[in-house]
Amino acid sequence: MKWDEMRESDNVEDQRDGSDEASEPSNLSSSPMGMLGGLGAGGMAIAVIVGLIFKVDPAQILNLIGGNNKTAPAPQALVKKPTKDRDSAFVKSVLGDTEDTWERIFKQQLNSNYQAPKLVLFDGYVNSACGSAKTSAGPFYCPADRKVYLDMGFFRYLEATAGNDADFARAYAIAHEVGHHIQNLRGTSGKVRQLKSTASKAKANELSVRIELQADCLAGVWGHFTAQRGLITDQDVTKALNTATQIGDDYLQKQSKGGHVIPESFTHGTSEQRVTWFKRGLNTGDINQCDTFETSKL
């Protein structure tokens, strides 16, 4: 992945110097970013990506970030706080590329102007308008302040175990959260939150699946135009599809629940669904192909 050829964004807020310290953080279970048990869906997904794509024991990583032991010190890889490093340059570059891509798409496909999100880098925990979060929440988007939140300590840990092969998996995670920002700009996420407030649990979970699959598709749209410009390779795309396969709800539940799968509890979609919608965006580059709410079968 040629991320060093991408334009760096100016919309990154680095809070890793401790300037935004909080007391014991609460999780986001009451916010738009739901949790899977005690571990965020994003954190669990990245743990499985590391374990299964990059041949690292996922159980070790799940134990590391699970958040069950609040007094245990974080590994050194999770607490370093450089203010200027390869990681921040990577994030700024990927975010800058999403800005350039979506600005063009909004003008050409939607006849509108794109308003880029801010991206907050943090270590350990952070305060957002959606509540406080720890590393275990994984990357998340808060619609209340229109910011993407990213714990770079965990990304450094991913790189320490996987090396540069982790780059596109990390870029995919950023592009997915930017997809949630696009949903917010277009009013989709607000409508879904309103529908979920009066829906049954099963229907609310279905709506969550649809909005997550749409974010996967939107990440694929970004990938389509990035590939056209020669900034990602076929190998990167293959890894992204492999990643999408291994962060489906069915796959994650098999890893965390001893092989037991509960379809009615799905909130992000199955592996097959995530691959299907990511590929739809990747193959077409058309935002209008990402309407997961106008189809009866996902």
Short mmCIF file of C-alpha atoms in Angstrom, two decimals:
data_model
loop_
_atom_site.label_atom_id
_atom_site.label_comp_id
_atom_site.label_asym_id
_atom_site.label_seq_id
_atom_site.Cartn_x
_atom_site.Cartn_y
_atom_site.Cartn_z
CA MET A 1 0.00 0.00 0.00
CA LYS A 2 1.51 3.31 -1.12
CA TRP A 3 0.16 5.38 1.77
CA ASP A 4 3.23 7.63 1.75
CA GLU A 5 2.08 8.96 -1.64
CA MET A 6 -1.23 10.15 -0.18
CA ARG A 7 -1.88 13.71 0.97
CA GLU A 8 -1.74 14.17 4.73
CA SER A 9 -4.90 15.56 6.33
CA ASP A 10 -4.91 18.57 8.65
CA ASN A 11 -7.99 17.22 10.45
CA VAL A 12 -6.19 15.03 12.98
CA GLU A 13 -6.24 15.89 16.68
CA ASP A 14 -3.44 14.17 18.59
CA GLN A 15 -4.45 13.72 22.23
CA ARG A 16 -1.71 11.22 23.06
CA ASP A 17 0.23 13.76 25.14
CA GLY A 18 -2.28 13.41 27.98
CA SER A 19 -3.97 16.76 27.37
CA ASP A 20 -7.40 15.16 27.42
CA GLU A 21 -7.05 12.90 30.43
CA ALA A 22 -10.16 11.44 32.02
CA SER A 23 -10.83 9.62 35.24
CA GLU A 24 -11.90 5.98 35.07
CA PRO A 25 -13.61 5.87 31.66
CA SER A 26 -17.10 4.53 31.18
CA ASN A 27 -17.82 2.37 28.16
CA LEU A 28 -20.06 3.34 25.27
CA SER A 29 -22.87 0.86 25.92
CA SER A 30 -25.44 3.66 26.16
CA SER A 31 -24.09 5.55 23.16
CA PRO A 32 -24.57 4.90 19.43
CA MET A 33 -21.45 2.74 19.58
CA GLY A 34 -22.66 -0.47 21.24
CA MET A 35 -20.43 -3.02 22.94
CA LEU A 36 -20.13 -6.79 22.56
CA GLY A 37 -20.11 -7.96 26.15
CA GLY A 38 -17.25 -6.07 27.78
CA LEU A 39 -15.25 -5.76 24.58
CA GLY A 40 -16.02 -3.36 21.77
CA ALA A 41 -16.89 -4.80 18.38
CA GLY A 42 -14.01 -2.89 16.84
CA GLY A 43 -11.53 -4.20 19.40
CA MET A 44 -12.69 -7.78 18.97
CA ALA A 45 -12.59 -7.47 15.18
CA ILE A 46 -9.03 -6.16 15.19
CA ALA A 47 -7.97 -8.91 17.61
CA VAL A 48 -9.29 -11.53 15.22
CA ILE A 49 -7.67 -9.77 12.25
CA VAL A 50 -4.33 -9.95 14.03
CA GLY A 51 -4.80 -13.53 15.14
CA LEU A 52 -6.09 -15.06 11.95
CA ILE A 53 -4.65 -12.97 9.16
CA PHE A 54 -1.27 -12.31 10.75
CA LYS A 55 -0.80 -15.62 12.63
CA VAL A 56 -0.89 -14.22 16.17
CA ASP A 57 -2.83 -15.89 18.98
CA PRO A 58 -6.16 -13.96 19.12
CA ALA A 59 -6.92 -15.23 22.63
CA GLN A 60 -3.80 -13.48 23.93
CA ILE A 61 -4.85 -10.21 22.33
CA LEU A 62 -8.45 -10.51 23.52
CA ASN A 63 -7.14 -11.00 27.05
CA LEU A 64 -4.85 -8.00 26.59
CA ILE A 65 -7.58 -5.55 25.59
CA GLY A 66 -10.64 -7.13 27.15
CA GLY A 67 -10.72 -4.60 29.95
CA ASN A 68 -11.65 -7.13 32.65
CA ASN A 69 -8.68 -6.24 34.85
CA LYS A 70 -8.78 -2.47 35.33
CA THR A 71 -5.64 -2.39 37.45
CA ALA A 72 -3.36 -4.30 35.12
CA PRO A 73 -0.72 -2.11 33.48
CA ALA A 74 -0.79 -1.87 29.70
CA PRO A 75 2.11 -3.32 27.71
CA GLN A 76 4.80 -0.86 26.69
CA ALA A 77 3.61 -0.99 23.08
CA LEU A 78 0.27 0.41 24.24
CA VAL A 79 1.52 3.33 26.31
CA LYS A 80 4.19 5.03 24.21
CA LYS A 81 3.13 8.58 23.36
CA PRO A 82 5.15 9.95 20.45
CA THR A 83 3.69 13.14 19.01
CA LYS A 84 5.12 12.66 15.52
CA ASP A 85 5.75 9.16 14.19
CA ARG A 86 5.05 6.74 11.37
CA ASP A 87 1.66 5.88 12.86
CA SER A 88 0.38 9.44 12.89
CA ALA A 89 1.76 10.01 9.39
CA PHE A 90 -0.05 6.87 8.23
CA VAL A 91 -3.36 7.96 9.74
CA LYS A 92 -3.07 11.49 8.36
CA SER A 93 -2.30 10.09 4.92
CA VAL A 94 -5.19 7.62 4.86
CA LEU A 95 -7.60 10.24 6.22
CA GLY A 96 -6.35 12.75 3.64
CA ASP A 97 -6.98 10.23 0.89
CA THR A 98 -10.53 9.60 2.12
CA GLU A 99 -11.09 13.38 2.10
CA ASP A 100 -9.89 13.74 -1.47
CA THR A 101 -11.89 10.73 -2.62
CA TRP A 102 -15.16 11.67 -0.91
CA GLU A 103 -14.92 15.32 -1.90
CA ARG A 104 -14.80 14.19 -5.52
CA ILE A 105 -17.60 11.64 -5.05
CA PHE A 106 -19.90 14.12 -3.32
CA LYS A 107 -19.47 16.61 -6.15
CA GLN A 108 -19.78 14.11 -9.00
CA GLN A 109 -22.35 11.67 -7.65
CA LEU A 110 -24.35 13.71 -5.12
CA ASN A 111 -23.93 17.29 -6.41
CA SER A 112 -22.98 18.30 -2.89
CA ASN A 113 -19.98 19.40 -0.82
CA TYR A 114 -18.20 16.97 1.48
CA GLN A 115 -17.57 18.01 5.08
CA ALA A 116 -14.60 16.03 6.38
CA PRO A 117 -14.60 14.61 9.93
CA LYS A 118 -11.97 15.22 12.56
CA LEU A 119 -9.96 12.20 13.66
CA VAL A 120 -8.76 11.97 17.26
CA LEU A 121 -5.68 9.93 18.16
CA PHE A 122 -5.56 8.73 21.74
CA ASP A 123 -3.76 6.29 24.01
CA GLY A 124 -5.57 4.18 26.57
CA TYR A 125 -8.82 6.13 26.88
CA VAL A 126 -10.55 9.23 25.59
CA ASN A 127 -13.58 11.44 26.22
CA SER A 128 -16.00 11.97 23.33
CA ALA A 129 -19.45 13.48 22.96
CA CYS A 130 -20.71 9.87 22.93
CA GLY A 131 -19.06 9.02 26.25
CA SER A 132 -15.66 7.79 27.35
CA ALA A 133 -13.90 4.85 25.72
CA LYS A 134 -10.90 2.63 26.30
CA THR A 135 -8.64 0.78 23.87
CA SER A 136 -11.03 -2.18 23.94
CA ALA A 137 -13.71 -0.14 22.16
CA GLY A 138 -11.64 -0.24 18.99
CA PRO A 139 -11.90 2.52 16.37
CA PHE A 140 -15.28 4.27 16.56
CA TYR A 141 -17.21 7.21 15.14
CA CYS A 142 -19.22 9.60 17.32
CA PRO A 143 -22.03 11.30 15.37
CA ALA A 144 -22.59 13.84 18.16
CA ASP A 145 -19.23 15.55 17.54
CA ARG A 146 -18.57 14.19 14.02
CA LYS A 147 -15.23 12.71 15.02
CA VAL A 148 -13.50 9.39 14.41
CA TYR A 149 -11.62 8.09 17.47
CA LEU A 150 -8.60 5.86 17.11
CA ASP A 151 -6.33 4.38 19.77
CA MET A 152 -2.95 4.32 18.08
CA GLY A 153 -1.41 2.34 20.92
CA PHE A 154 -3.31 -0.70 19.72
CA PHE A 155 -2.42 0.03 16.12
CA ARG A 156 1.24 0.09 17.15
CA TYR A 157 0.73 -3.25 18.82
CA LEU A 158 -0.82 -4.57 15.61
CA GLU A 159 2.19 -3.35 13.65
CA ALA A 160 4.58 -4.87 16.17
CA THR A 161 2.98 -8.28 15.61
CA ALA A 162 2.10 -8.02 11.93
CA GLY A 163 4.56 -5.52 10.48
CA ASN A 164 3.76 -3.49 7.39
CA ASP A 165 1.31 -6.18 6.24
CA ALA A 166 -1.14 -4.62 8.67
CA ASP A 167 -1.32 -1.34 6.74
CA PHE A 168 -4.37 -2.01 4.61
CA ALA A 169 -6.24 -3.67 7.47
CA ARG A 170 -5.69 -0.45 9.42
CA ALA A 171 -6.70 1.69 6.44
CA TYR A 172 -9.85 -0.41 6.04
CA ALA A 173 -10.77 0.29 9.67
CA ILE A 174 -10.36 4.05 9.15
CA ALA A 175 -12.34 3.99 5.89
CA HIS A 176 -15.16 2.08 7.62
CA GLU A 177 -15.45 4.71 10.36
CA VAL A 178 -15.38 7.48 7.74
CA GLY A 179 -18.27 5.57 6.16
CA HIS A 180 -20.24 6.13 9.37
CA HIS A 181 -19.45 9.85 9.06
CA ILE A 182 -20.90 9.87 5.55
CA GLN A 183 -24.04 8.18 6.89
CA ASN A 184 -24.27 10.95 9.48
CA LEU A 185 -23.87 13.67 6.84
CA ARG A 186 -26.61 12.14 4.73
CA GLY A 187 -28.99 11.73 7.67
CA THR A 188 -29.00 7.94 7.52
CA SER A 189 -27.58 7.32 10.99
CA GLY A 190 -30.05 9.76 12.58
CA LYS A 191 -33.01 8.00 10.96
CA VAL A 192 -31.70 4.63 12.09
CA ARG A 193 -31.25 5.80 15.68
CA GLN A 194 -34.83 7.09 15.67
CA LEU A 195 -36.18 3.80 14.30
CA LYS A 196 -34.16 1.78 16.81
CA SER A 197 -35.55 3.77 19.73
CA THR A 198 -39.01 2.25 19.21
CA ALA A 199 -38.06 -1.07 17.60
CA SER A 200 -37.91 -4.52 19.12
CA LYS A 201 -34.48 -5.85 20.01
CA ALA A 202 -34.45 -8.10 16.95
CA LYS A 203 -35.43 -5.25 14.63
CA ALA A 204 -32.89 -2.91 16.26
CA ASN A 205 -30.16 -5.48 15.67
CA GLU A 206 -31.23 -5.80 12.04
CA LEU A 207 -30.99 -2.04 11.60
CA SER A 208 -27.51 -2.10 13.16
CA VAL A 209 -26.46 -4.78 10.68
CA ARG A 210 -27.73 -2.74 7.76
CA ILE A 211 -25.90 0.41 8.80
CA GLU A 212 -22.64 -1.49 9.42
CA LEU A 213 -22.84 -3.25 6.05
CA GLN A 214 -23.41 0.11 4.39
CA ALA A 215 -20.24 1.43 6.06
CA ASP A 216 -18.40 -1.62 4.67
CA CYS A 217 -19.71 -0.78 1.20
CA LEU A 218 -18.66 2.86 1.56
CA ALA A 219 -15.17 1.71 2.61
CA GLY A 220 -15.16 -0.33 -0.59
CA VAL A 221 -16.09 2.76 -2.64
CA TRP A 222 -13.04 4.54 -1.24
CA GLY A 223 -10.94 1.47 -2.08
CA HIS A 224 -12.23 1.51 -5.66
CA PHE A 225 -10.86 4.98 -6.42
CA THR A 226 -7.67 4.43 -4.43
CA ALA A 227 -6.97 1.33 -6.50
CA GLN A 228 -7.66 3.27 -9.70
CA ARG A 229 -4.89 5.69 -8.73
CA GLY A 230 -2.48 2.83 -8.12
CA LEU A 231 -2.15 3.44 -4.38
CA ILE A 232 -3.29 -0.03 -3.38
CA THR A 233 -2.47 -3.31 -5.06
CA ASP A 234 -4.43 -6.47 -5.84
CA GLN A 235 -2.68 -8.03 -2.85
CA ASP A 236 -4.01 -5.25 -0.62
CA VAL A 237 -7.53 -5.85 -1.93
CA THR A 238 -7.21 -9.58 -1.30
CA LYS A 239 -6.19 -8.89 2.28
CA ALA A 240 -9.11 -6.50 2.71
CA LEU A 241 -11.55 -9.17 1.53
CA ASN A 242 -9.92 -11.65 3.88
CA THR A 243 -10.32 -9.12 6.67
CA ALA A 244 -14.01 -8.64 5.86
CA THR A 245 -14.47 -12.41 5.97
CA GLN A 246 -12.96 -12.64 9.43
CA ILE A 247 -14.88 -9.83 11.16
CA GLY A 248 -18.40 -11.09 10.52
CA ASP A 249 -20.63 -11.54 13.57
CA ASP A 250 -20.86 -15.28 12.97
CA TYR A 251 -17.08 -15.62 12.78
CA LEU A 252 -16.46 -13.45 15.86
CA GLN A 253 -19.05 -15.29 17.92
CA LYS A 254 -17.45 -18.60 17.05
CA GLN A 255 -14.15 -17.24 18.36
CA SER A 256 -15.53 -15.71 21.56
CA LYS A 257 -18.42 -18.01 22.46
CA GLY A 258 -16.84 -21.42 21.98
CA GLY A 259 -18.34 -21.96 18.56
CA HIS A 260 -21.88 -20.92 19.57
CA VAL A 261 -23.54 -18.54 17.10
CA ILE A 262 -26.64 -16.46 17.91
CA PRO A 263 -27.95 -14.95 14.63
CA GLU A 264 -30.61 -12.80 16.32
CA SER A 265 -27.85 -10.99 18.24
CA PHE A 266 -25.88 -9.99 15.13
CA THR A 267 -25.13 -6.26 14.89
CA HIS A 268 -22.53 -6.05 12.10
CA GLY A 269 -23.48 -8.81 9.64
CA THR A 270 -22.11 -12.21 8.74
CA SER A 271 -18.75 -12.73 7.06
CA GLU A 272 -20.49 -13.40 3.74
CA GLN A 273 -22.55 -10.23 4.03
CA ARG A 274 -19.57 -8.05 4.92
CA VAL A 275 -17.55 -9.39 1.99
CA THR A 276 -20.51 -8.97 -0.39
CA TRP A 277 -21.11 -5.33 0.49
CA PHE A 278 -17.44 -4.39 0.64
CA LYS A 279 -16.97 -5.90 -2.84
CA ARG A 280 -20.03 -4.06 -4.14
CA GLY A 281 -18.48 -0.73 -3.23
CA LEU A 282 -15.04 -1.83 -4.35
CA ASN A 283 -16.20 -3.05 -7.76
CA THR A 284 -18.59 -0.20 -8.61
CA GLY A 285 -17.23 2.91 -6.90
CA ASP A 286 -20.86 4.04 -6.81
CA ILE A 287 -22.27 5.35 -3.53
CA ASN A 288 -25.79 4.63 -4.80
CA GLN A 289 -24.98 0.91 -4.83
CA CYS A 290 -24.55 0.99 -1.05
CA ASP A 291 -28.22 1.29 -0.05
CA THR A 292 -28.54 -1.61 2.36
CA PHE A 293 -31.98 -0.38 3.46
CA GLU A 294 -33.68 -0.86 0.08
CA THR A 295 -33.07 -4.59 -0.15
CA SER A 296 -34.93 -7.35 1.65
CA LYS A 297 -32.02 -9.79 1.48
CA LEU A 298 -28.64 -8.69 2.78
#
